[in-house]
Short mmCIF file of C-alpha atoms (C1' of nucleotides) in Angstrom, two decimals:
data_model
loop_
_atom_site.label_atom_id
_atom_site.label_comp_id
_atom_site.label_asym_id
_atom_site.label_seq_id
_atom_site.Cartn_x
_atom_site.Cartn_y
_atom_site.Cartn_z
CA UNK A 30 83.85 101.02 88.50
CA UNK A 31 80.34 100.94 87.16
CA UNK A 32 77.36 100.45 89.45
CA UNK A 33 75.71 97.08 89.09
CA UNK A 34 72.31 98.60 89.56
CA UNK A 35 72.92 100.95 86.65
CA UNK A 36 74.04 98.08 84.43
CA UNK A 37 70.94 96.12 85.39
CA UNK A 38 68.59 98.97 84.53
CA UNK A 39 70.39 100.09 81.36
CA UNK A 40 71.85 96.98 79.85
CA UNK A 41 71.26 97.94 76.22
CA UNK A 42 72.78 101.36 76.73
CA UNK A 43 75.78 99.87 78.52
CA UNK A 44 76.46 97.47 75.65
CA UNK A 45 76.09 100.22 73.08
CA UNK A 46 78.47 102.54 74.97
CA UNK A 47 81.02 99.78 75.52
CA UNK A 48 80.98 99.39 71.75
CA UNK A 49 81.89 103.06 71.37
CA UNK A 50 84.82 102.42 73.67
CA UNK A 51 85.91 99.54 71.41
CA UNK A 52 85.56 97.19 74.36
CA UNK A 53 86.22 93.65 73.22
CA UNK A 54 84.49 91.56 75.90
CA UNK A 55 80.85 92.62 76.12
CA UNK A 56 80.05 89.17 77.54
CA UNK A 57 81.30 90.48 80.87
CA UNK A 58 78.09 92.44 81.22
CA UNK A 59 76.01 89.28 81.39
CA UNK A 60 78.55 87.69 83.70
CA UNK A 61 78.17 90.60 86.08
CA UNK A 62 74.40 90.39 86.07
CA UNK A 63 74.42 86.64 86.64
CA UNK A 64 76.88 86.97 89.50
CA UNK A 65 74.80 89.71 91.04
CA UNK A 66 71.70 87.52 90.90
CA UNK A 67 73.66 84.78 92.57
CA UNK A 68 74.85 87.21 95.18
CA UNK A 69 71.34 88.36 96.00
CA UNK A 70 70.08 84.82 96.28
CA UNK A 71 72.87 83.80 98.63
CA UNK A 72 72.52 86.97 100.66
CA UNK A 73 68.87 86.27 101.30
CA UNK A 74 69.61 82.69 102.26
CA UNK A 75 72.38 83.75 104.59
CA UNK A 76 70.39 86.53 106.23
CA UNK A 77 67.37 84.34 106.86
CA UNK A 78 69.41 81.58 108.43
CA UNK A 79 71.38 84.00 110.53
CA UNK A 80 68.15 85.61 111.68
CA UNK A 81 67.02 82.24 113.04
CA UNK A 82 70.32 81.80 114.86
CA UNK A 83 69.99 85.23 116.41
CA UNK A 84 66.42 84.60 117.52
CA UNK A 85 67.31 81.25 119.06
CA UNK A 86 70.30 82.73 120.87
CA UNK A 87 68.10 85.35 122.42
CA UNK A 88 65.70 82.70 123.63
CA UNK A 89 68.51 80.67 125.13
CA UNK A 90 69.48 83.63 127.20
CA UNK A 91 65.96 83.94 128.56
CA UNK A 92 65.60 80.21 129.19
CA UNK A 93 68.88 80.15 131.09
CA UNK A 94 67.73 83.07 133.17
CA UNK A 95 64.50 81.31 134.07
CA UNK A 96 66.39 78.12 134.87
CA UNK A 97 64.93 75.99 132.11
CA UNK A 98 68.14 74.22 131.27
CA UNK A 99 66.69 71.40 129.24
CA UNK A 100 64.87 73.73 126.86
CA UNK A 101 67.99 75.83 126.51
CA UNK A 102 70.03 72.77 125.57
CA UNK A 103 67.49 71.84 122.92
CA UNK A 104 67.75 75.29 121.39
CA UNK A 105 71.50 75.05 121.41
CA UNK A 106 71.27 71.90 119.32
CA UNK A 107 69.08 73.76 116.89
CA UNK A 108 71.57 76.59 116.58
CA UNK A 109 74.38 74.13 116.04
CA UNK A 110 72.65 72.61 113.03
CA UNK A 111 71.72 76.02 111.63
CA UNK A 112 75.32 77.10 111.88
CA UNK A 113 76.43 73.98 110.12
CA UNK A 114 74.20 74.95 107.21
CA UNK A 115 75.48 78.50 107.35
CA UNK A 116 79.11 77.61 106.70
CA UNK A 117 78.81 76.66 103.03
CA UNK A 118 76.39 79.51 102.34
CA UNK A 119 78.84 81.98 103.79
CA UNK A 120 81.65 80.55 101.74
CA UNK A 121 79.64 80.65 98.53
CA UNK A 122 78.51 84.19 99.23
CA UNK A 123 82.03 85.42 99.80
CA UNK A 124 83.46 83.83 96.70
CA UNK A 125 80.55 85.14 94.64
CA UNK A 126 81.08 88.66 95.95
CA UNK A 127 84.76 88.51 95.18
CA UNK A 128 84.17 87.16 91.71
CA UNK A 129 81.53 89.81 91.06
CA UNK A 130 83.92 92.53 92.09
CA UNK A 131 86.81 91.11 90.07
CA UNK A 132 84.55 90.89 87.04
CA UNK A 133 83.07 94.31 87.50
CA UNK A 134 86.44 96.07 87.55
CA UNK A 135 87.16 94.63 84.12
CA UNK A 136 84.51 96.90 82.66
CA UNK A 137 85.83 100.31 81.61
CA UNK A 138 83.92 103.50 82.18
CA UNK A 139 81.24 104.25 79.61
CA UNK A 140 81.95 107.05 77.14
CA UNK A 141 79.77 110.08 77.67
CA UNK A 142 77.31 111.46 75.14
CA UNK A 143 79.79 113.79 73.41
CA UNK A 144 82.51 111.23 72.77
CA UNK A 145 83.30 110.78 69.07
CA UNK A 146 83.15 107.27 67.67
CA UNK A 147 86.51 106.01 66.56
CA UNK A 148 89.24 103.48 67.17
CA UNK A 149 92.58 105.23 66.81
CA UNK A 150 94.16 108.57 67.72
CA UNK A 151 93.64 109.65 64.11
CA UNK A 152 89.93 109.69 64.79
CA UNK A 153 90.15 112.13 67.68
CA UNK A 154 88.28 115.31 66.89
CA UNK A 155 90.07 118.62 66.95
CA UNK A 156 87.73 120.97 68.77
CA UNK A 157 89.63 124.18 68.35
CA UNK A 158 93.05 125.65 68.65
CA UNK A 159 94.89 128.89 68.84
CA UNK A 160 98.20 130.65 68.75
CA UNK A 161 100.19 130.98 65.55
CA UNK A 162 103.00 128.58 64.78
CA UNK A 163 106.25 130.55 64.87
CA UNK A 164 108.42 130.85 61.80
CA UNK A 165 111.82 129.79 63.00
CA UNK A 166 115.16 130.73 61.56
CA UNK A 167 116.88 128.16 59.38
CA UNK A 168 119.37 127.35 62.10
CA UNK A 169 116.73 126.70 64.78
CA UNK A 170 117.42 123.64 66.91
CA UNK A 171 115.39 121.31 69.10
CA UNK A 172 115.13 121.89 72.82
CA UNK A 173 117.76 119.33 73.83
CA UNK A 174 120.33 121.34 71.92
CA UNK A 175 119.10 124.58 73.43
CA UNK A 176 119.22 123.00 76.88
CA UNK A 177 122.87 122.25 76.30
CA UNK A 178 123.66 125.59 74.72
CA UNK A 179 122.28 127.57 77.66
CA UNK A 180 123.23 124.94 80.26
CA UNK A 181 119.63 124.42 81.38
CA UNK A 182 119.20 120.68 81.55
CA UNK A 183 121.78 117.91 81.86
CA UNK A 184 120.42 114.60 80.66
CA UNK A 185 123.69 112.71 80.97
CA UNK A 186 124.11 113.79 84.55
CA UNK A 187 120.69 112.34 85.31
CA UNK A 188 121.82 109.09 83.73
CA UNK A 189 124.72 108.97 86.11
CA UNK A 190 122.72 109.74 89.23
CA UNK A 191 119.63 107.69 88.47
CA UNK A 192 119.11 106.54 84.91
CA UNK A 193 117.61 107.72 81.67
CA UNK A 194 114.51 109.81 81.96
CA UNK A 195 115.66 111.60 85.11
CA UNK A 196 117.17 114.85 83.90
CA UNK A 197 118.98 117.33 86.10
CA UNK A 198 117.77 120.91 85.68
CA UNK A 199 120.44 123.51 86.21
CA UNK A 200 120.80 127.24 86.57
CA UNK A 201 118.10 129.08 84.60
CA UNK A 202 116.63 125.71 83.67
CA UNK A 203 115.96 124.92 87.34
CA UNK A 204 114.72 128.43 87.91
CA UNK A 205 112.29 128.08 85.03
CA UNK A 206 110.80 124.97 86.61
CA UNK A 207 110.20 126.82 89.83
CA UNK A 208 108.74 129.80 88.00
CA UNK A 209 106.32 127.66 86.02
CA UNK A 210 105.12 125.73 89.07
CA UNK A 211 104.51 128.94 90.97
CA UNK A 212 102.77 130.61 88.08
CA UNK A 213 100.51 127.63 87.41
CA UNK A 214 99.53 127.33 91.07
CA UNK A 215 98.81 131.04 91.33
CA UNK A 216 96.76 130.91 88.15
CA UNK A 217 94.72 128.01 89.51
CA UNK A 218 94.16 129.43 92.99
CA UNK A 219 93.14 132.76 91.46
CA UNK A 220 90.43 130.80 89.68
CA UNK A 221 89.00 129.22 92.79
CA UNK A 222 91.10 126.11 93.31
CA UNK A 223 92.40 125.38 96.79
CA UNK A 224 96.09 124.60 96.89
CA UNK A 225 97.15 121.25 98.33
CA UNK A 226 100.52 119.64 98.82
CA UNK A 227 99.90 115.91 99.12
CA UNK A 228 102.20 112.96 99.76
CA UNK A 229 104.21 111.74 96.79
CA UNK A 230 103.77 108.10 97.72
CA UNK A 231 100.44 106.40 98.28
CA UNK A 232 99.15 103.14 99.66
CA UNK A 233 97.38 100.44 97.75
CA UNK A 234 93.87 101.65 98.61
CA UNK A 235 94.59 105.07 97.11
CA UNK A 236 96.10 103.63 93.95
CA UNK A 237 93.05 101.44 93.63
CA UNK A 238 90.67 104.33 94.22
CA UNK A 239 91.67 106.34 91.18
CA UNK A 240 92.02 103.26 88.99
CA UNK A 241 95.80 102.75 88.78
CA UNK A 242 95.25 99.37 90.37
CA UNK A 243 94.54 96.61 89.65
CA UNK A 244 95.54 97.05 86.00
CA UNK A 245 98.35 99.53 85.74
CA UNK A 246 100.66 98.63 88.58
CA UNK A 247 103.40 98.14 86.02
CA UNK A 248 103.32 101.87 85.33
CA UNK A 249 104.11 102.84 88.90
CA UNK A 250 107.29 102.63 90.92
CA UNK A 251 106.71 100.49 93.98
CA UNK A 252 108.43 100.67 97.34
CA UNK A 253 108.42 97.04 98.34
CA UNK A 254 109.59 97.55 101.90
CA UNK A 255 106.49 99.56 102.80
CA UNK A 256 104.08 98.54 100.03
CA UNK A 257 103.77 102.10 98.77
CA UNK A 258 103.54 103.45 95.25
CA UNK A 259 105.25 106.57 93.92
CA UNK A 260 102.50 108.70 92.45
CA UNK A 261 102.21 108.86 88.66
CA UNK A 262 100.11 112.03 89.02
CA UNK A 263 98.77 114.27 91.79
CA UNK A 264 95.33 113.03 90.83
CA UNK A 265 95.91 109.96 92.98
CA UNK A 266 96.63 111.49 96.39
CA UNK A 267 94.43 114.55 95.82
CA UNK A 268 91.27 112.73 94.77
CA UNK A 269 91.77 110.25 97.59
CA UNK A 270 91.61 113.08 100.11
CA UNK A 271 87.86 112.53 100.03
CA UNK A 272 87.83 108.74 99.90
CA UNK A 273 85.06 107.27 102.09
CA UNK A 274 83.59 110.69 102.79
CA UNK A 275 79.98 111.78 102.61
CA UNK A 276 79.86 115.45 101.69
CA UNK A 277 77.11 117.95 102.20
CA UNK A 278 75.62 119.32 99.02
CA UNK A 279 76.84 122.75 100.11
CA UNK A 280 80.41 121.41 100.14
CA UNK A 281 80.26 120.96 96.38
CA UNK A 282 81.98 121.66 94.15
CA UNK A 283 85.30 120.74 95.74
CA UNK A 284 88.07 122.35 93.72
CA UNK A 285 91.69 121.53 94.43
CA UNK A 286 95.04 122.12 92.78
CA UNK A 287 98.37 120.60 93.63
CA UNK A 288 101.91 120.57 92.40
CA UNK A 289 103.74 117.26 92.62
CA UNK A 290 106.51 115.49 90.86
CA UNK A 291 105.17 112.54 88.88
CA UNK A 292 106.88 109.19 88.56
CA UNK A 293 106.19 106.88 85.66
CA UNK A 294 107.97 103.71 84.72
CA UNK A 295 106.83 104.06 81.10
CA UNK A 296 107.48 100.37 80.67
CA UNK A 297 107.43 99.36 77.04
CA UNK A 298 107.84 102.82 75.61
CA UNK A 299 111.59 102.77 75.16
CA UNK A 300 112.86 104.27 71.96
CA UNK A 301 109.62 105.99 71.11
CA UNK A 302 109.64 109.75 71.24
CA UNK A 303 111.84 109.68 74.30
CA UNK A 304 114.35 112.24 73.13
CA UNK A 305 114.94 115.17 75.46
CA UNK A 306 111.96 116.18 77.52
CA UNK A 307 109.37 114.38 75.46
CA UNK A 308 108.96 111.43 77.80
CA UNK A 309 110.45 111.18 81.28
CA UNK A 310 110.31 108.93 84.30
CA UNK A 311 110.09 111.91 86.63
CA UNK A 312 108.54 115.25 85.81
CA UNK A 313 106.78 118.20 87.40
CA UNK A 314 103.10 118.74 87.03
CA UNK A 315 100.39 120.94 88.47
CA UNK A 316 97.01 119.26 88.58
CA UNK A 317 93.44 120.44 89.10
CA UNK A 318 90.79 118.16 90.57
CA UNK A 319 87.08 118.73 91.10
CA UNK A 320 84.35 116.81 92.87
CA UNK A 321 80.95 117.96 91.69
CA UNK A 322 77.26 117.21 91.68
CA UNK A 323 76.49 114.64 88.96
CA UNK A 324 74.22 116.95 87.00
CA UNK A 325 77.02 119.50 86.70
CA UNK A 326 79.98 117.41 85.66
CA UNK A 327 79.81 118.04 81.93
CA UNK A 328 79.42 121.77 82.43
CA UNK A 329 82.39 121.68 84.76
CA UNK A 330 84.37 119.66 82.23
CA UNK A 331 83.96 122.45 79.71
CA UNK A 332 84.89 125.01 82.36
CA UNK A 333 88.06 123.14 83.17
CA UNK A 334 88.94 122.92 79.48
CA UNK A 335 88.45 126.67 79.17
CA UNK A 336 90.58 127.20 82.27
CA UNK A 337 93.49 125.19 80.90
CA UNK A 338 93.08 126.85 77.55
CA UNK A 339 93.47 130.31 79.08
CA UNK A 340 96.58 129.15 80.87
CA UNK A 341 98.17 127.89 77.68
CA UNK A 342 97.12 131.03 75.84
CA UNK A 343 98.82 133.13 78.50
CA UNK A 344 102.06 131.37 77.64
CA UNK A 345 101.64 132.31 73.99
CA UNK A 346 102.03 128.76 72.70
CA UNK A 347 100.26 127.38 69.64
CA UNK A 348 97.86 124.70 70.82
CA UNK A 349 94.99 122.53 69.81
CA UNK A 350 92.29 120.76 71.80
CA UNK A 351 91.28 117.22 70.91
CA UNK A 352 88.09 115.48 71.93
CA UNK A 353 89.31 111.91 72.28
CA UNK A 354 87.39 109.21 70.45
CA UNK A 355 86.06 106.14 72.25
CA UNK A 356 88.94 103.93 71.24
CA UNK A 357 91.67 106.32 72.38
CA UNK A 358 90.24 107.28 75.76
CA UNK A 359 91.53 106.02 79.05
CA UNK A 360 89.91 103.05 80.76
CA UNK A 361 88.41 105.04 83.62
CA UNK A 362 87.34 108.16 81.73
CA UNK A 363 83.88 109.09 80.45
CA UNK A 364 85.21 111.92 78.33
CA UNK A 365 88.67 113.33 77.79
CA UNK A 366 90.05 116.41 76.10
CA UNK A 367 93.73 116.40 75.30
CA UNK A 368 95.68 119.59 74.91
CA UNK A 369 98.66 119.60 72.59
CA UNK A 370 101.16 122.36 72.04
CA UNK A 371 103.22 122.73 68.92
CA UNK A 372 106.89 122.14 69.36
CA UNK A 373 108.29 124.12 66.46
CA UNK A 374 111.80 122.78 66.05
CA UNK A 375 110.65 119.18 66.32
CA UNK A 376 107.63 119.97 64.18
CA UNK A 377 105.50 117.91 66.54
CA UNK A 378 102.37 118.28 68.62
CA UNK A 379 103.07 117.36 72.23
CA UNK A 380 100.42 116.48 74.79
CA UNK A 381 100.63 118.78 77.79
CA UNK A 382 97.27 118.31 79.43
CA UNK A 383 94.48 115.82 79.61
CA UNK A 384 91.20 116.95 81.13
CA UNK A 385 88.71 114.21 81.98
CA UNK A 386 85.31 113.62 83.46
CA UNK A 387 85.21 110.29 85.27
CA UNK A 388 81.56 110.64 86.25
CA UNK A 389 81.10 108.20 89.15
CA UNK A 390 83.62 105.61 87.99
CA UNK A 391 86.34 106.66 90.44
CA UNK A 392 84.00 107.82 93.19
CA UNK A 393 82.18 104.50 93.20
CA UNK A 394 85.49 102.88 94.05
CA UNK A 395 86.40 105.54 96.56
CA UNK A 396 82.90 105.84 97.97
CA UNK A 397 82.87 109.63 97.70
CA UNK A 398 79.23 110.61 98.14
CA UNK A 399 77.08 113.56 99.01
CA UNK A 400 73.70 113.84 100.64
CA UNK A 401 71.16 115.13 98.15
CA UNK A 402 68.03 117.17 98.86
CA UNK A 403 66.05 114.03 99.68
CA UNK A 404 68.74 113.04 102.14
CA UNK A 405 69.88 110.15 99.99
CA UNK A 406 73.55 109.42 99.51
CA UNK A 407 74.70 109.77 95.94
CA UNK A 408 78.08 109.36 94.32
CA UNK A 409 79.68 112.64 93.29
CA UNK A 410 81.41 112.98 89.94
CA UNK A 411 85.16 113.46 89.77
CA UNK A 412 87.15 115.36 87.18
CA UNK A 413 90.76 116.26 86.77
CA UNK A 414 93.19 117.80 84.41
CA UNK A 415 96.79 118.85 84.09
CA UNK A 416 97.29 122.52 84.52
CA UNK A 417 99.97 121.94 83.36
CA UNK A 418 102.65 119.30 82.84
CA UNK A 419 106.00 121.05 82.66
CA UNK A 420 108.48 119.22 80.45
CA UNK A 421 106.74 119.56 77.12
CA UNK A 422 105.74 123.12 77.93
CA UNK A 423 109.40 123.82 78.53
CA UNK A 424 110.35 122.11 75.27
CA UNK A 425 107.95 124.37 73.38
CA UNK A 426 108.94 127.52 75.20
CA UNK A 427 112.57 126.89 74.34
CA UNK A 428 112.06 125.86 70.75
CA UNK A 429 109.39 128.33 69.74
CA UNK A 430 110.96 131.35 71.37
CA UNK A 431 114.58 130.92 70.36
CA UNK A 432 116.10 134.06 68.88
CA UNK A 433 119.61 135.34 68.30
CA UNK A 434 119.14 137.35 71.46
CA UNK A 435 118.24 134.33 73.59
CA UNK A 436 115.04 132.58 74.51
CA UNK A 437 112.30 135.10 75.08
CA UNK A 438 109.90 134.14 77.84
CA UNK A 439 106.21 135.10 77.89
CA UNK A 440 105.40 138.18 79.94
CA UNK A 441 103.41 136.29 82.59
CA UNK A 442 106.57 134.45 83.62
CA UNK A 443 108.84 137.49 83.97
CA UNK A 444 108.07 138.20 87.62
CA UNK A 445 108.35 134.53 88.54
CA UNK A 446 111.49 133.96 86.53
CA UNK A 447 113.15 137.19 87.48
CA UNK A 448 113.85 138.22 83.91
CA UNK A 449 112.45 138.24 80.41
CA UNK A 450 114.78 135.81 78.68
CA UNK A 451 117.29 133.04 78.89
CA UNK A 452 120.48 134.23 77.30
"C1'" G B 272 114.24 101.35 116.50
"C1'" G B 273 112.79 100.58 122.21
"C1'" U B 274 108.95 101.00 126.06
"C1'" G B 275 104.02 102.18 127.56
"C1'" A B 276 98.84 103.59 126.49
"C1'" G B 277 95.02 103.41 123.18
"C1'" G B 278 91.79 102.77 118.52
"C1'" U B 279 83.58 103.25 119.62
"C1'" G B 280 78.98 107.32 115.32
"C1'" C B 281 80.61 114.29 112.32
"C1'" C B 282 83.46 115.41 117.26
"C1'" U B 283 84.20 114.51 122.61
"C1'" G B 284 83.17 110.32 125.27
"C1'" A B 285 80.38 106.12 128.24
"C1'" G B 286 79.93 101.10 127.63
"C1'" U B 287 84.14 94.83 130.06
"C1'" G B 288 79.29 88.70 127.56
"C1'" G B 289 72.52 88.90 126.15
"C1'" C B 290 68.17 94.54 127.93
"C1'" C B 291 73.90 97.87 122.70
"C1'" G B 292 73.55 100.10 116.30
"C1'" A B 293 75.40 101.56 120.77
"C1'" A B 294 74.36 106.35 126.92
"C1'" A B 295 75.50 111.49 127.50
"C1'" G B 296 77.27 116.13 125.75
"C1'" G B 297 78.67 119.02 121.58
"C1'" A B 298 78.28 120.12 116.33
"C1'" A B 299 74.93 120.02 112.26
"C1'" C B 300 69.99 120.20 110.19
"C1'" G B 301 64.46 121.34 110.64
"C1'" G B 302 60.93 123.97 113.70
"C1'" U B 303 58.94 127.27 117.84
"C1'" U B 304 60.17 131.80 120.20
"C1'" U B 305 62.62 136.69 118.81
"C1'" G B 306 62.56 143.61 115.89
"C1'" C B 307 67.64 141.21 114.42
"C1'" U B 308 71.51 138.26 116.55
"C1'" A B 309 72.35 135.30 120.73
"C1'" A B 310 69.99 132.24 124.23
"C1'" A B 311 66.08 128.82 125.33
"C1'" C B 312 62.78 124.91 123.92
"C1'" C B 313 60.93 120.78 120.58
"C1'" G B 314 62.30 117.45 116.79
"C1'" U B 315 65.76 114.97 113.35
"C1'" C B 316 70.42 113.22 113.39
"C1'" G B 317 75.34 106.25 110.88
"C1'" U B 318 76.56 103.18 106.60
"C1'" A B 319 76.13 99.07 103.28
"C1'" C B 320 73.61 95.00 101.25
"C1'" G B 321 68.90 92.28 101.03
"C1'" G B 322 63.30 91.52 101.55
"C1'" G B 323 59.08 94.63 100.89
"C1'" U B 324 56.34 99.07 98.49
"C1'" A B 325 53.97 102.57 92.83
"C1'" A B 326 56.78 105.37 96.30
"C1'" C B 327 56.82 105.63 101.56
"C1'" A B 328 56.00 102.62 105.73
"C1'" C B 329 57.80 98.33 107.51
"C1'" U B 330 61.51 94.57 107.96
"C1'" G B 331 66.28 91.15 107.86
"C1'" U B 332 71.64 90.90 107.97
"C1'" A B 333 76.38 93.04 108.68
"C1'" C B 334 79.57 96.83 110.58
"C1'" C B 335 82.33 99.78 117.47
"C1'" G B 336 90.68 99.98 113.35
"C1'" A B 337 91.38 95.07 109.97
"C1'" G B 338 91.35 89.75 109.92
"C1'" G B 339 90.76 85.22 112.60
"C1'" G B 340 89.13 82.49 117.19
"C1'" U B 341 86.19 81.18 121.86
"C1'" U B 342 80.70 81.13 122.97
"C1'" C B 343 73.93 79.36 122.17
"C1'" G B 344 75.21 84.75 122.14
"C1'" A B 345 81.03 89.45 121.37
"C1'" A B 346 81.91 96.66 120.94
"C1'" U B 347 82.90 93.73 125.45
"C1'" C B 348 87.14 87.61 126.18
"C1'" C B 349 91.63 85.41 123.21
"C1'" C B 350 95.24 85.61 118.90
"C1'" U B 351 97.53 88.13 114.60
"C1'" C B 352 98.15 92.49 111.88
"C1'" C B 353 97.59 97.80 110.99
"C1'" C B 354 97.35 102.59 112.87
"C1'" U B 355 97.47 106.64 116.58
"C1'" C B 356 99.39 108.95 120.96
"C1'" A B 357 103.23 109.57 124.94
"C1'" C B 358 108.28 108.98 126.55
"C1'" C B 359 113.32 107.47 125.11
"C1'" G B 360 116.86 106.91 121.02
"C1'" C B 361 118.03 108.65 116.08
"C1'" C B 362 117.37 112.49 112.55
"C1'" A B 363 115.84 116.75 108.05
#
RNA sequence: GGUGAGGUGCCUGAGUGGCCGAAAGGAACGGUUUGCUAAACCGUCGUACGGGUAACACUGUACCGAGGGUUCGAAUCCCUCCCUCACCGCCA
């Protein structure tokens, strides 16, 4: 969430940036400021009264020790009436703090300086791209047909075991998953990311920390018995590794990568682009996360984009990078680049990575700070990106590389896959 | 799942009603010393929210797992919950 102090000092900027994000309730900004004023006023009142209570209590102790019982009793009376006054103040303060917090979390992150203005995905700006679209034979087929032809993925079997959106990978299809995960992790660690293997379920505090709660609980599977959420992305457990920590400046940047399965309910998206691997309830993804000094986060964002770009290039897939416009960005992001790869047989661009700078929006919730040169605690900036999500990569690899002699895999995968093709 | 013990600052660990935001040691950081390293010595060494200041200084409140309660006063007593450890059971 945003910092109240920042909103107070930069109100005009906040309103202007919220406009870029197409935020519809700018009145919340004034609500926040009014509630914060109220909070300060009540805090002062509470502290001053409590200070009197504390002082009187100390005196009572001394009076008792010196045997002056009558004086002690008189002071006790005084404390009693002070405490009576304190009750309502305390109550008002608590409810104000809660209301302030509940109001504050309704404000999305502010778009950064390089975010294009726009409302819809059509207004996203293509930054660059690469890789030539393949020219497929006339009888080329989409990946779900190829998956069947080579016995790689069984969607119906997943229906039987679990439900739609939970495919079963088989044979070379399963092997390809393993190869891709290993390759992606090796690629990331070779570039300075530390490999992590986090839990696949998280508690409420973690889901809150990265911004899945309070708004998006409907997108996560929930284990009622233990009040735990299945992770929708490794971002959640990995970023929360540093929740409530104060880092040394020399600890930064923190760079982590993790493979996890991802679970998404995808409520409300039935029937829309859900064919084959395009949209699943469970899928594999390798994620990269960084915690950095605030002045470096936009430089790091570009580095992470370049990193993911090299990874996609190494797979030989046609891709493009989009700088998301204000209206299409996520709630918690300050800037996001989406990576799409071209799925030739479907003639579609599929999103395979999303690289975002969250500035201090997540870390303010998680209280991830570092001690700066002056010894003051400052929020770090958090960033993350997929590197990469598997299913759509697989769809493209299958579709784009289909030949009469089988599906030809990119050279970087040969050692991991144990072969150069699926035939 | 059962039984027992316990949760204190970066770590170890004292503290069982006021003198405790918290001893001591270690780590870390700064400095002195040193040819360098080590050692030794000196110093610093929690967080949040307020008041205050140009900024410091200074100052108030809260926090000893979480939430309640008793009391003039709680790290310390009581209740509930959570977690950790040990042993037993079960099990990949």
